[in-house]
Coordinates of C-alpha atoms and ligand atoms in Angstrom, one line a residue:
M1 CA -0.6 -0.3 0.0
H2 CA 1.2 3.8 -1.0
T3 CA 0.4 5.9 1.6
E4 CA -0.3 9.2 0.1
L5 CA 0.7 12.9 1.9
L6 CA -2.2 15.2 1.0
K7 CA -2.3 18.8 1.4
S8 CA -5.4 19.6 3.5
D9 CA -7.8 21.3 0.4
D10 CA -11.2 21.1 0.7
A11 CA -10.9 18.2 -1.9
S12 CA -8.2 16.3 -0.6
I13 CA -10.4 16.4 2.8
L14 CA -13.5 15.1 0.8
R15 CA -11.1 12.3 -0.7
A16 CA -10.0 11.2 2.9
A17 CA -14.0 11.1 4.2
E18 CA -14.6 8.7 0.9
C19 CA -11.8 6.7 2.0
I20 CA -13.1 6.8 5.8
K21 CA -16.7 5.9 4.8
S22 CA -15.7 3.0 2.5
G23 CA -14.0 1.7 5.7
G24 CA -10.1 2.6 5.2
V25 CA -8.2 4.6 7.7
V26 CA -6.6 8.3 7.4
A27 CA -4.3 10.0 9.0
F28 CA -5.4 13.6 10.2
P29 CA -4.3 17.0 12.3
T30 CA -5.9 17.6 16.0
E31 CA -5.2 20.4 18.1
T32 CA -3.5 17.9 20.3
V33 CA -1.6 15.3 18.3
Y34 CA -2.0 13.7 14.5
G35 CA -4.9 10.9 14.7
L36 CA -5.7 7.8 13.4
G37 CA -9.4 7.9 11.8
A38 CA -11.5 5.2 10.8
N39 CA -15.3 4.7 10.8
G40 CA -15.9 3.9 14.6
L41 CA -19.4 2.7 14.0
N42 CA -17.5 -0.1 11.5
P43 CA -16.1 -3.4 13.3
A44 CA -13.8 -3.9 10.3
A45 CA -12.5 -0.3 10.2
V46 CA -11.9 -0.4 13.8
H47 CA -9.8 -3.5 13.6
A48 CA -7.4 -1.6 10.3
V49 CA -6.9 0.8 12.8
F50 CA -5.5 -1.2 16.2
A51 CA -3.2 -3.2 12.7
A52 CA -1.9 -0.4 11.4
K53 CA -0.9 0.3 15.0
E54 CA -0.1 -2.9 16.2
R55 CA -2.1 -1.6 19.2
P56 CA -3.2 -4.2 21.8
A57 CA -7.0 -5.1 21.1
D58 CA -7.8 -4.1 24.8
N59 CA -6.8 -0.1 24.4
P60 CA -10.2 1.3 23.6
L61 CA -10.7 4.3 20.7
I62 CA -12.3 7.6 21.2
L63 CA -14.5 8.7 19.4
H64 CA -14.4 12.0 17.4
I65 CA -17.7 14.4 17.0
S66 CA -18.0 18.0 15.2
R67 CA -21.4 18.7 17.1
L68 CA -22.8 18.3 20.1
E69 CA -25.7 16.5 19.1
E70 CA -23.4 13.8 17.1
A71 CA -22.8 12.8 20.7
E72 CA -26.7 11.8 21.5
P73 CA -26.8 8.4 19.9
L74 CA -23.3 7.3 20.9
C75 CA -23.3 7.4 24.8
F76 CA -26.0 8.9 28.4
L77 CA -24.7 12.4 28.2
T78 CA -25.2 13.8 32.5
E79 CA -25.7 17.0 33.0
D80 CA -22.3 17.9 34.4
A81 CA -21.1 16.4 31.0
K82 CA -23.1 19.1 28.9
I83 CA -22.2 21.9 30.9
L84 CA -18.3 20.6 30.5
A85 CA -19.2 20.1 26.3
K86 CA -20.3 23.7 26.4
A87 CA -17.1 24.9 28.4
F88 CA -14.0 23.3 26.5
W89 CA -15.6 21.5 23.2
P90 CA -14.4 22.2 21.2
G91 CA -11.1 21.4 22.4
P92 CA -8.7 19.0 23.8
L93 CA -10.5 17.1 26.3
T94 CA -11.9 13.7 26.0
M95 CA -15.3 12.4 28.3
L96 CA -16.1 8.5 29.3
L97 CA -19.4 8.3 29.5
K98 CA -22.0 4.9 29.5
K99 CA -22.6 3.7 26.0
K100 CA -25.2 3.1 23.7
P101 CA -25.6 -0.5 22.1
I102 CA -24.1 1.1 18.7
V103 CA -20.7 1.2 19.4
P104 CA -19.1 -1.5 18.3
D105 CA -16.9 -3.4 21.6
A106 CA -14.1 -3.4 18.5
T107 CA -14.5 0.4 19.5
T108 CA -14.7 -0.1 23.2
A109 CA -12.8 -3.1 23.8
G110 CA -16.0 -4.5 25.6
L111 CA -16.1 -1.5 27.8
E112 CA -19.4 -0.3 29.5
T113 CA -18.5 3.2 28.8
V114 CA -16.9 4.9 25.2
A115 CA -14.3 7.6 25.0
I116 CA -15.9 10.8 22.8
R117 CA -13.9 14.0 21.9
M118 CA -15.2 17.2 20.1
P119 CA -11.7 18.7 18.4
K120 CA -11.0 22.4 17.6
H121 CA -8.6 21.8 14.6
P122 CA -10.6 22.6 11.7
I123 CA -9.5 20.1 9.3
A124 CA -10.3 17.6 11.7
Q125 CA -13.6 19.1 11.8
K126 CA -14.5 19.0 8.1
L127 CA -13.2 15.6 7.8
I128 CA -15.9 14.8 10.5
S129 CA -18.5 16.8 9.1
A130 CA -18.1 14.9 5.3
C131 CA -17.9 12.0 6.8
A132 CA -21.3 12.5 9.2
L133 CA -19.9 9.6 11.3
P134 CA -18.5 9.5 14.8
I135 CA -14.5 8.9 13.6
A136 CA -12.3 6.2 15.9
A137 CA -8.9 7.9 16.2
P138 CA -6.1 7.0 18.6
S139 CA -2.8 8.9 18.0
A140 CA -1.4 8.1 14.7
N141 CA 1.6 6.5 16.3
R142 CA 2.7 2.8 16.6
S143 CA 1.9 1.5 19.4
G144 CA 4.2 2.4 22.1
R145 CA 6.1 5.0 20.2
P146 CA 5.7 9.1 21.1
S147 CA 2.7 10.2 19.3
P148 CA 3.2 12.3 16.0
T149 CA 3.0 15.8 16.3
T150 CA 3.9 16.6 12.3
A151 CA 2.7 14.6 9.3
Q152 CA 6.1 13.6 8.7
H153 CA 6.3 11.8 12.4
V154 CA 3.1 9.9 11.0
L155 CA 5.0 9.0 7.6
D156 CA 7.1 7.5 9.9
D157 CA 5.4 5.6 11.3
M158 CA 2.7 4.6 9.0
A159 CA 4.5 4.3 5.6
G160 CA 2.9 1.3 3.9
R161 CA 0.1 1.1 6.5
I162 CA -2.3 3.4 5.6
D163 CA -4.0 5.2 2.8
F164 CA -3.6 8.7 3.2
I165 CA -2.2 11.6 5.5
L166 CA -4.0 14.4 5.9
D167 CA -1.2 17.6 6.9
G168 CA -2.1 20.5 8.3
G169 CA 1.2 21.0 9.7
P170 CA 2.5 21.1 13.6
C171 CA 0.2 20.5 16.2
E172 CA -0.5 23.3 18.4
V173 CA -0.9 22.1 21.9
G174 CA 1.4 18.5 21.4
V175 CA 0.5 16.3 24.2
E176 CA -3.0 14.2 23.5
S177 CA -6.5 15.6 25.1
T178 CA -7.2 15.4 28.7
V179 CA -9.0 11.8 29.4
L180 CA -11.7 12.4 32.1
D181 CA -14.2 9.7 32.9
M182 CA -17.5 10.9 33.9
S183 CA -19.2 7.7 34.5
G184 CA -19.0 7.5 37.8
S185 CA -20.2 9.4 40.8
V186 CA -16.3 11.6 40.8
P187 CA -15.4 13.1 37.8
T188 CA -11.7 11.7 37.8
I189 CA -8.6 12.3 35.6
Y190 CA -7.0 9.3 33.9
R191 CA -4.3 11.3 31.6
P192 CA -3.9 15.1 32.1
G193 CA -3.5 17.2 28.6
A194 CA -4.2 20.8 28.0
V195 CA -7.4 21.2 29.7
T196 CA -6.4 21.1 34.1
P197 CA -8.2 19.5 36.8
E198 CA -7.7 23.2 38.1
Q199 CA -10.1 24.5 34.7
I200 CA -12.1 21.6 35.2
S201 CA -13.0 22.2 39.2
M202 CA -14.0 25.8 38.2
V203 CA -17.0 24.8 36.4
I204 CA -18.1 21.4 38.3
G205 CA -16.9 21.6 41.1
E206 CA -14.9 18.5 42.1
C207 CA -12.8 16.4 39.7
K208 CA -10.0 14.4 40.7
V209 CA -6.8 13.0 39.3
A210 CA -6.4 8.8 39.4
D211 CA -3.1 8.6 41.6
N212 CA -1.5 6.5 38.9
I213 CA -1.0 9.3 36.7
M214 CA 2.6 9.3 38.1
K215 CA 3.1 5.8 39.3
D216 CA 3.7 2.5 37.3
I217 CA 1.3 0.0 37.3
P218 CA 1.8 -3.3 38.0
K219 CA 1.9 -6.1 35.8
D220 CA -1.9 -7.5 35.4
A221 CA -3.1 -5.3 38.0
Y222 CA -6.3 -3.3 37.5
A223 CA -6.2 -0.3 35.6
P224 CA -9.0 2.3 35.1
S225 CA -8.5 2.9 31.4
P226 CA -6.9 0.4 29.7
G227 CA -4.0 3.3 28.3
M228 CA -2.7 3.7 31.9
R229 CA -1.4 0.2 31.5
H230 CA 0.8 0.3 28.4
K231 CA 4.1 1.1 28.0
H232 CA 4.1 4.6 26.0
Y233 CA 6.0 7.5 24.7
A234 CA 8.9 5.9 24.7
P235 CA 11.6 6.9 22.7
K236 CA 14.3 4.5 21.5
A237 CA 16.9 6.2 23.8
E238 CA 16.7 5.1 27.4
M239 CA 14.9 8.5 30.0
L240 CA 16.7 9.6 32.9
L241 CA 14.5 12.4 34.8
V242 CA 16.4 14.7 37.1
N243 CA 14.2 16.3 39.5
G244 CA 15.8 19.3 42.5
K245 CA 17.2 22.9 42.3
P246 CA 18.1 23.6 38.6
E247 CA 21.8 24.3 40.1
K248 CA 21.6 20.6 41.6
T249 CA 19.8 18.9 38.7
A250 CA 22.6 20.5 36.5
E251 CA 25.8 19.2 38.5
F252 CA 24.3 15.8 38.7
I253 CA 23.7 15.4 34.9
K254 CA 27.1 16.9 33.9
S255 CA 28.8 14.6 36.8
N256 CA 26.8 11.5 35.2
Y257 CA 26.8 12.7 31.5
R258 CA 28.4 10.1 29.4
E259 CA 29.3 9.7 25.5
G260 CA 25.7 9.3 23.5
D261 CA 23.8 11.0 26.1
Y262 CA 21.2 14.0 25.0
I263 CA 19.7 16.4 27.9
L264 CA 16.2 17.9 27.8
A265 CA 15.9 21.6 29.8
M266 CA 13.8 24.4 30.1
Q267 CA 14.6 27.8 28.2
G268 CA 15.9 30.0 31.0
N269 CA 18.5 26.6 32.8
I270 CA 20.0 26.2 29.4
Y271 CA 23.1 28.2 30.0
L272 CA 24.1 26.1 33.2
Y273 CA 25.1 22.7 29.9
E274 CA 27.4 24.8 27.9
G275 CA 29.0 22.7 26.4
Y276 CA 26.7 19.6 26.4
P277 CA 24.4 18.4 23.8
V278 CA 21.2 19.7 25.0
A279 CA 18.1 20.7 23.7
S280 CA 15.6 23.4 24.6
L281 CA 11.9 22.5 26.1
G282 CA 10.9 26.2 25.7
E283 CA 10.6 29.1 28.1
D284 CA 7.3 27.4 29.9
A285 CA 4.9 24.0 30.5
K286 CA 2.8 25.1 27.4
Q287 CA 5.7 25.5 25.1
A288 CA 7.2 21.8 26.6
A289 CA 3.8 20.9 25.6
H290 CA 4.3 21.3 22.0
R291 CA 7.9 20.3 22.0
L292 CA 7.5 17.1 23.9
F293 CA 7.1 14.7 21.5
Y294 CA 9.1 16.2 18.8
L295 CA 12.5 16.4 20.6
L296 CA 11.4 12.9 21.9
R297 CA 11.8 11.0 18.2
E298 CA 14.8 14.3 17.1
T299 CA 16.7 12.9 20.1
D300 CA 16.0 8.9 18.7
K301 CA 17.2 10.2 15.0
L302 CA 20.4 11.3 15.8
G303 CA 21.2 8.0 18.0
A304 CA 20.7 9.3 21.9
K305 CA 22.0 6.4 24.0
R306 CA 20.1 8.0 27.2
I307 CA 18.0 11.4 27.3
L308 CA 18.9 13.3 30.7
S309 CA 15.5 15.8 31.5
E310 CA 14.8 18.4 33.6
T311 CA 11.5 18.4 35.4
L312 CA 8.5 20.3 35.5
P313 CA 6.4 21.8 38.4
Y314 CA 3.3 19.4 38.2
D315 CA 0.8 22.4 37.8
G316 CA -1.6 23.0 34.9
L317 CA 0.3 21.7 31.4
G318 CA 3.4 20.9 33.7
L319 CA 1.2 17.9 35.1
A320 CA 0.5 16.5 31.6
V321 CA 4.3 17.1 30.4
M322 CA 5.7 15.1 33.8
N323 CA 2.7 12.4 32.8
R324 CA 4.3 12.0 29.5
L325 CA 8.5 12.3 30.7
A326 CA 7.9 9.7 33.4
R327 CA 6.2 6.9 31.5
A328 CA 8.8 7.6 29.0
A329 CA 11.3 7.0 31.6
A330 CA 9.0 4.2 33.5
F331 CA 8.7 6.2 36.0
R332 CA 12.5 6.7 37.4
I333 CA 13.0 9.9 39.0
I334 CA 16.1 10.7 40.2
E335 CA 16.5 14.0 43.4
A336 CA 19.7 15.8 42.1
D337 CA 19.1 17.4 45.8
K338 CA 20.1 13.6 47.6
Ligands
TXA401 O1 -5.8 14.2 21.9 C1 -6.0 12.5 21.6 O2 -7.1 12.7 22.7 C2 -5.8 11.9 20.4 C3 -6.3 12.8 19.3 C4 -6.2 12.1 17.9 O3 -8.0 12.9 19.8 N1 -6.3 10.7 20.8 C5 -5.8 9.8 21.6 O4 -6.3 8.7 21.4 O5 -4.5 9.8 22.2 P1 -5.1 7.2 22.1 O6 -6.3 6.5 21.8 O7 -3.8 7.6 21.9 O8 -5.6 7.2 23.5 C6 -6.9 7.6 24.1 C7 -6.7 7.1 25.6 C8 -6.2 5.7 26.3 O9 -5.2 5.8 27.0 C9 -7.2 4.6 26.4 O10 -6.7 3.4 26.9 C10 -8.1 5.6 26.9 O11 -7.7 6.9 26.5 N2 -9.8 5.2 26.8 C11 -10.4 5.2 25.2 N3 -11.6 4.7 26.0 C12 -11.7 4.6 27.2 C13 -12.5 4.2 28.2 N4 -13.8 3.2 27.5 N5 -12.4 3.7 29.6 C14 -10.9 4.0 29.8 N6 -10.1 4.6 28.7 C15 -10.5 4.7 27.8
MG402 MG1 -2.2 7.3 21.7

């Protein structure tokens, strides 16, 4: 199969929509990361997505919609879910809700809930409208790899495996949507993203963050969201996180530096690493989120053996960045001050 990279004009979006309607798989940009889209109501099309990604069948997909009315046939929308939809859709929030029978088990991996999100990216919106279907779309990376934030990243992972990639340039947010479980008694975040716990609490009051955001779930133990259990975001290089004051962190990293290491540091601390191979995570958590997956893929291309990274404060988007970094590092964080 030849994978065609398409400029995202209206004609290409219509071609991509025809492909999805007839059971095919198309990669498309969203404001978070690129998605691998198929007809979410067609089990055969959904299986093709799992196959292209080599994704374990027990890890469910998100259904993408372009208008709130499209959620009604798919799930039971609670009052709080409607309030959150008003506040954050279109945008990087995915809600887990009790599913209706029309949603196939292939999409939800047999779970009673379905993940629903309304992306903000205009190309994603046009594509969903043109299909007039809920599009099941996981991130468009090969399973376990960092999510793709450019069309080239998708091509690197998916060439020969899918029909089309719609090129919409780099994704604005850079990390995947917030996954919020709205099916239990207290709204709970299973995956932090650009819609923060603070923002959700402001709108509906209580919002919990699952405790395994920053720690590993033992193999075979229960995970409220299957994605928590799977190896994720991993660059090929070994990843090491170092926490502490910037000077102490830099001292630690430099004294443990080996040939083949690459360093990730916040822009304000780059000067501490003069003479070492260091890349900037940017000025703040927002820029770090935008660059993170790009940097993980680039350091791989450079043949990095290890990536040594600073940590970020856990608030706002920092929580999402730290969750991805910690998972890439298999949750090992070294304290520089000790
Ligand atoms: O930003 C995003 O969410 C991107 C773009 C393409 O929209 N999509 C994305 O999908 O990141 P994916 O499949 O890579 O991540 C979806 C996560 C997985 O961790 C999965 O386990 C979880 O959501 N999930 C999906 N449905 C679920 C359900 N019914 N119950 C619990 N977790 C669910
Ligand atoms: Mg993913």
